[in-house]
Coordinates of C-alpha atoms in Angstrom, one line a residue:
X110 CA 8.8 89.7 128.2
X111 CA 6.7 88.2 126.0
X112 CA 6.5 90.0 122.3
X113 CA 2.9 89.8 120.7
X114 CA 3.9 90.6 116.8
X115 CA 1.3 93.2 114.9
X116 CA 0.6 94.7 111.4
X117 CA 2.2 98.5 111.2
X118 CA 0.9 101.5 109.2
X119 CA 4.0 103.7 108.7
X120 CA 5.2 106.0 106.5
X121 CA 8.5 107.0 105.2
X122 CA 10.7 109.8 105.2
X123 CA 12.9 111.0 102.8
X124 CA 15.7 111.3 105.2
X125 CA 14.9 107.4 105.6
X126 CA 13.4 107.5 109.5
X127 CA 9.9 105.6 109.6
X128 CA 6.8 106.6 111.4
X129 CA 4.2 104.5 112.8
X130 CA 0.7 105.9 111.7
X131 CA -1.6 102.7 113.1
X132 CA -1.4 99.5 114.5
X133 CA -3.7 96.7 113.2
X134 CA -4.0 93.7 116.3
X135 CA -4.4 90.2 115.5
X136 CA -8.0 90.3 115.6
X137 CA -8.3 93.0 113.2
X138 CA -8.5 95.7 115.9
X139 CA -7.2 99.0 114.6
X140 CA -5.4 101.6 116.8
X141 CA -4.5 105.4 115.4
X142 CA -1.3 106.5 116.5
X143 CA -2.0 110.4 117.6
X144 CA 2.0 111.1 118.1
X145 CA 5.1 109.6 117.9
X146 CA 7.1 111.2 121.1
X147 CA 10.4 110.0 120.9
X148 CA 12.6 106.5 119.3
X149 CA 15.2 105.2 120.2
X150 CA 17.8 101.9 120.6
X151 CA 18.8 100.3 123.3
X152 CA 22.3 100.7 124.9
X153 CA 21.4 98.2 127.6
X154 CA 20.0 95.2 125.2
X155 CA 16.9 95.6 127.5
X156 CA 15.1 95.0 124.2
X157 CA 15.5 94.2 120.7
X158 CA 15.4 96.6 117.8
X159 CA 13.5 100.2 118.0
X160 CA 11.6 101.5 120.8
X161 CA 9.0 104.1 120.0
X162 CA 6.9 106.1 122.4
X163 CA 3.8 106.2 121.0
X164 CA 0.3 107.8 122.0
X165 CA -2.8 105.7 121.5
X166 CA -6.0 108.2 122.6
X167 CA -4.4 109.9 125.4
X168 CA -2.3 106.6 126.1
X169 CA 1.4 106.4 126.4
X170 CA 2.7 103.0 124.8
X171 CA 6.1 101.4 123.7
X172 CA 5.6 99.3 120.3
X173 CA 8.9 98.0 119.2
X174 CA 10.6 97.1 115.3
X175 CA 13.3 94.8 114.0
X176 CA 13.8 94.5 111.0
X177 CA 10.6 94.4 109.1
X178 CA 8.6 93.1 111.7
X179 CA 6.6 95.2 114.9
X180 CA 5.7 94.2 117.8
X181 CA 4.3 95.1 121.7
X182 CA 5.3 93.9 125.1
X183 CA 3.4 92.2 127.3
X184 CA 5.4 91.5 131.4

């Protein structure tokens, strides 16, 4: 798996959860987020951090956060 880092629009709620509103790509491509669908950690260690389904259009992705930093899987 190789992770390909990018630039997060979120917000935060006051119960402390965070949202993912856009994702900004390396080249400067920007994609809306329509709806998160579900989050969640893994139990497994099959990745690192904060999974969230996200739609992209009509598109289901993962896009992943550790810490501070997002990122997407590629393999």
């Amino acid at each position: 798996m190789t992770k390909i880092f990018v630039r997060v629009d979120c917000t935060h709620l006051e119960d402390g959860a965070v949202v993912p509103i856009s994702i900004t790509w390396r080249d400067g491509r920007v994609w809306k987020i329509t709806r998160v669908i579900h989050s969640c950690s893994s139990q497994d260690n099959e990745f690192e951090g904060i999974r969230y389904t996200v739609l992209i259009g009509s598109a289901e992705k993962y896009l992943y956060r550790t810490g501070s930093r997002w990122y997407v899987s590629t393999g």
